[in-house]
Amino acid sequence: MLKKLESDADLFAAALSQSSVSVWQTDIDGVYCEVDRGIIDRFTKNSVRLTTIQDEIAYYFRDDGTLFRVET
């Protein structure tokens, strides 16, 4: 089951536990698709920084319809 990470507390708990977080964004048809996966390095009220599975750094905005989910 996937849990949506919305609050700062949700993101903090996922970062602290080093949980694998999936990032979802809408495609051209408005359907949510997984676009990335990684561990949360840091977050602000506007963005989330991940270290991805490929050991790259990625930034995602929190307010542009991007969903962050963690498997529970």
Short mmCIF file of N, CA and C in Angstrom, two decimals:
data_model
loop_
_atom_site.label_atom_id
_atom_site.label_comp_id
_atom_site.label_asym_id
_atom_site.label_seq_id
_atom_site.Cartn_x
_atom_site.Cartn_y
_atom_site.Cartn_z
N MET A 1 0.84 -1.18 0.00
CA MET A 1 0.00 0.00 0.00
C MET A 1 0.89 1.25 0.00
N LEU A 2 0.54 2.23 -0.82
CA LEU A 2 1.30 3.46 -0.90
C LEU A 2 0.66 4.54 -0.05
N LYS A 3 1.49 5.22 0.74
CA LYS A 3 1.02 6.33 1.57
C LYS A 3 1.51 7.63 0.95
N LYS A 4 0.60 8.57 0.78
CA LYS A 4 0.93 9.88 0.22
C LYS A 4 1.63 10.72 1.29
N LEU A 5 2.75 11.33 0.92
CA LEU A 5 3.49 12.20 1.83
C LEU A 5 3.10 13.64 1.52
N GLU A 6 2.39 14.26 2.46
CA GLU A 6 1.90 15.62 2.22
C GLU A 6 2.49 16.63 3.17
N SER A 7 2.56 16.31 4.43
CA SER A 7 2.99 17.28 5.44
C SER A 7 4.51 17.23 5.63
N ASP A 8 5.02 18.26 6.29
CA ASP A 8 6.44 18.26 6.64
C ASP A 8 6.77 17.07 7.54
N ALA A 9 5.85 16.72 8.43
CA ALA A 9 6.08 15.58 9.32
C ALA A 9 6.19 14.27 8.53
N ASP A 10 5.35 14.10 7.50
CA ASP A 10 5.42 12.91 6.65
C ASP A 10 6.78 12.83 5.95
N LEU A 11 7.19 13.95 5.38
CA LEU A 11 8.48 13.98 4.66
C LEU A 11 9.65 13.77 5.62
N PHE A 12 9.57 14.36 6.80
CA PHE A 12 10.62 14.20 7.80
C PHE A 12 10.75 12.74 8.22
N ALA A 13 9.62 12.08 8.47
CA ALA A 13 9.64 10.67 8.87
C ALA A 13 10.24 9.80 7.78
N ALA A 14 9.88 10.07 6.53
CA ALA A 14 10.43 9.29 5.41
C ALA A 14 11.93 9.53 5.27
N ALA A 15 12.36 10.77 5.45
CA ALA A 15 13.79 11.09 5.36
C ALA A 15 14.57 10.44 6.50
N LEU A 16 14.03 10.51 7.70
CA LEU A 16 14.69 9.96 8.87
C LEU A 16 14.82 8.44 8.78
N SER A 17 13.80 7.79 8.26
CA SER A 17 13.82 6.33 8.15
C SER A 17 14.53 5.84 6.89
N GLN A 18 14.96 6.79 6.03
CA GLN A 18 15.64 6.46 4.78
C GLN A 18 14.79 5.55 3.90
N SER A 19 13.48 5.80 3.92
CA SER A 19 12.54 5.02 3.11
C SER A 19 12.66 5.41 1.65
N SER A 20 12.43 4.45 0.78
CA SER A 20 12.40 4.71 -0.65
C SER A 20 11.09 5.41 -0.98
N VAL A 21 11.20 6.59 -1.57
CA VAL A 21 10.04 7.42 -1.89
C VAL A 21 9.88 7.44 -3.41
N SER A 22 8.65 7.25 -3.87
CA SER A 22 8.38 7.35 -5.30
C SER A 22 7.78 8.73 -5.59
N VAL A 23 8.12 9.25 -6.77
CA VAL A 23 7.67 10.57 -7.20
C VAL A 23 6.73 10.36 -8.38
N TRP A 24 5.55 10.97 -8.30
CA TRP A 24 4.53 10.81 -9.33
C TRP A 24 4.14 12.17 -9.90
N GLN A 25 4.05 12.25 -11.24
CA GLN A 25 3.60 13.46 -11.91
C GLN A 25 2.63 13.07 -13.02
N THR A 26 1.81 14.02 -13.44
CA THR A 26 0.84 13.74 -14.49
C THR A 26 1.50 13.75 -15.87
N ASP A 27 1.01 12.87 -16.73
CA ASP A 27 1.47 12.86 -18.11
C ASP A 27 0.59 13.80 -18.94
N ILE A 28 0.76 13.77 -20.22
CA ILE A 28 0.03 14.68 -21.12
C ILE A 28 -1.49 14.47 -21.05
N ASP A 29 -1.92 13.27 -20.66
CA ASP A 29 -3.34 12.96 -20.55
C ASP A 29 -3.89 13.19 -19.15
N GLY A 30 -3.05 13.67 -18.23
CA GLY A 30 -3.48 13.94 -16.87
C GLY A 30 -3.48 12.72 -15.96
N VAL A 31 -2.83 11.64 -16.40
CA VAL A 31 -2.75 10.42 -15.61
C VAL A 31 -1.43 10.43 -14.83
N TYR A 32 -1.50 10.12 -13.52
CA TYR A 32 -0.28 10.09 -12.71
C TYR A 32 0.57 8.88 -13.06
N CYS A 33 1.87 9.13 -13.25
CA CYS A 33 2.84 8.09 -13.55
C CYS A 33 4.05 8.28 -12.64
N GLU A 34 4.67 7.19 -12.25
CA GLU A 34 5.89 7.29 -11.44
C GLU A 34 7.03 7.77 -12.33
N VAL A 35 7.71 8.84 -11.89
CA VAL A 35 8.79 9.41 -12.69
C VAL A 35 10.16 9.23 -12.06
N ASP A 36 10.20 8.93 -10.76
CA ASP A 36 11.49 8.77 -10.09
C ASP A 36 11.28 8.07 -8.76
N ARG A 37 12.38 7.65 -8.17
CA ARG A 37 12.35 6.98 -6.87
C ARG A 37 13.69 7.23 -6.20
N GLY A 38 13.65 7.45 -4.89
CA GLY A 38 14.90 7.67 -4.17
C GLY A 38 14.67 7.93 -2.70
N ILE A 39 15.72 8.39 -2.04
CA ILE A 39 15.73 8.70 -0.61
C ILE A 39 15.73 10.22 -0.45
N ILE A 40 14.90 10.73 0.44
CA ILE A 40 14.83 12.18 0.67
C ILE A 40 16.09 12.62 1.41
N ASP A 41 16.82 13.57 0.81
CA ASP A 41 18.00 14.16 1.44
C ASP A 41 17.62 15.36 2.29
N ARG A 42 16.77 16.21 1.71
CA ARG A 42 16.29 17.40 2.42
C ARG A 42 15.04 17.90 1.73
N PHE A 43 14.31 18.72 2.45
CA PHE A 43 13.09 19.29 1.89
C PHE A 43 12.87 20.67 2.48
N THR A 44 12.14 21.48 1.74
CA THR A 44 11.71 22.80 2.20
C THR A 44 10.20 22.87 1.99
N LYS A 45 9.62 24.00 2.28
CA LYS A 45 8.18 24.14 2.06
C LYS A 45 7.86 24.13 0.56
N ASN A 46 8.87 24.34 -0.29
CA ASN A 46 8.65 24.40 -1.73
C ASN A 46 9.15 23.20 -2.51
N SER A 47 10.14 22.49 -2.00
CA SER A 47 10.75 21.44 -2.81
C SER A 47 11.24 20.26 -1.96
N VAL A 48 11.51 19.17 -2.67
CA VAL A 48 12.07 17.97 -2.06
C VAL A 48 13.30 17.57 -2.87
N ARG A 49 14.38 17.29 -2.17
CA ARG A 49 15.62 16.85 -2.83
C ARG A 49 15.79 15.36 -2.55
N LEU A 50 15.97 14.59 -3.62
CA LEU A 50 16.16 13.14 -3.51
C LEU A 50 17.53 12.72 -4.00
N THR A 51 18.06 11.67 -3.41
CA THR A 51 19.14 10.92 -4.02
C THR A 51 18.45 9.74 -4.69
N THR A 52 18.53 9.69 -6.01
CA THR A 52 17.79 8.70 -6.77
C THR A 52 18.48 7.34 -6.74
N ILE A 53 17.79 6.35 -7.27
CA ILE A 53 18.33 4.99 -7.34
C ILE A 53 19.65 4.98 -8.13
N GLN A 54 19.78 5.88 -9.10
CA GLN A 54 21.00 5.96 -9.91
C GLN A 54 22.07 6.82 -9.26
N ASP A 55 21.91 7.13 -7.96
CA ASP A 55 22.85 7.97 -7.20
C ASP A 55 22.99 9.38 -7.78
N GLU A 56 21.91 9.89 -8.32
CA GLU A 56 21.88 11.26 -8.81
C GLU A 56 21.04 12.10 -7.85
N ILE A 57 21.22 13.40 -7.90
CA ILE A 57 20.43 14.33 -7.10
C ILE A 57 19.31 14.87 -7.97
N ALA A 58 18.09 14.86 -7.45
CA ALA A 58 16.94 15.38 -8.18
C ALA A 58 16.12 16.27 -7.25
N TYR A 59 15.59 17.34 -7.80
CA TYR A 59 14.73 18.26 -7.05
C TYR A 59 13.33 18.23 -7.65
N TYR A 60 12.33 18.24 -6.79
CA TYR A 60 10.94 18.27 -7.23
C TYR A 60 10.19 19.31 -6.41
N PHE A 61 9.35 20.10 -7.10
CA PHE A 61 8.53 21.08 -6.41
C PHE A 61 7.35 20.41 -5.75
N ARG A 62 7.00 20.87 -4.56
CA ARG A 62 5.89 20.28 -3.81
C ARG A 62 4.53 20.83 -4.24
N ASP A 63 4.48 21.99 -4.88
CA ASP A 63 3.20 22.63 -5.17
C ASP A 63 2.77 22.57 -6.63
N ASP A 64 3.40 21.75 -7.45
CA ASP A 64 3.03 21.71 -8.87
C ASP A 64 2.29 20.43 -9.25
N GLY A 65 1.63 19.80 -8.29
CA GLY A 65 0.89 18.59 -8.58
C GLY A 65 1.72 17.32 -8.44
N THR A 66 2.96 17.45 -8.03
CA THR A 66 3.81 16.28 -7.82
C THR A 66 3.39 15.57 -6.54
N LEU A 67 3.27 14.25 -6.61
CA LEU A 67 2.93 13.44 -5.45
C LEU A 67 4.16 12.67 -4.98
N PHE A 68 4.32 12.59 -3.70
CA PHE A 68 5.40 11.80 -3.09
C PHE A 68 4.73 10.68 -2.30
N ARG A 69 5.17 9.46 -2.54
CA ARG A 69 4.56 8.31 -1.87
C ARG A 69 5.63 7.38 -1.34
N VAL A 70 5.27 6.71 -0.25
CA VAL A 70 6.15 5.72 0.34
C VAL A 70 5.33 4.45 0.58
N GLU A 71 5.95 3.31 0.36
CA GLU A 71 5.24 2.04 0.57
C GLU A 71 5.19 1.73 2.06
N THR A 72 4.00 1.39 2.54
CA THR A 72 3.83 1.06 3.96
C THR A 72 3.58 -0.41 4.16
#
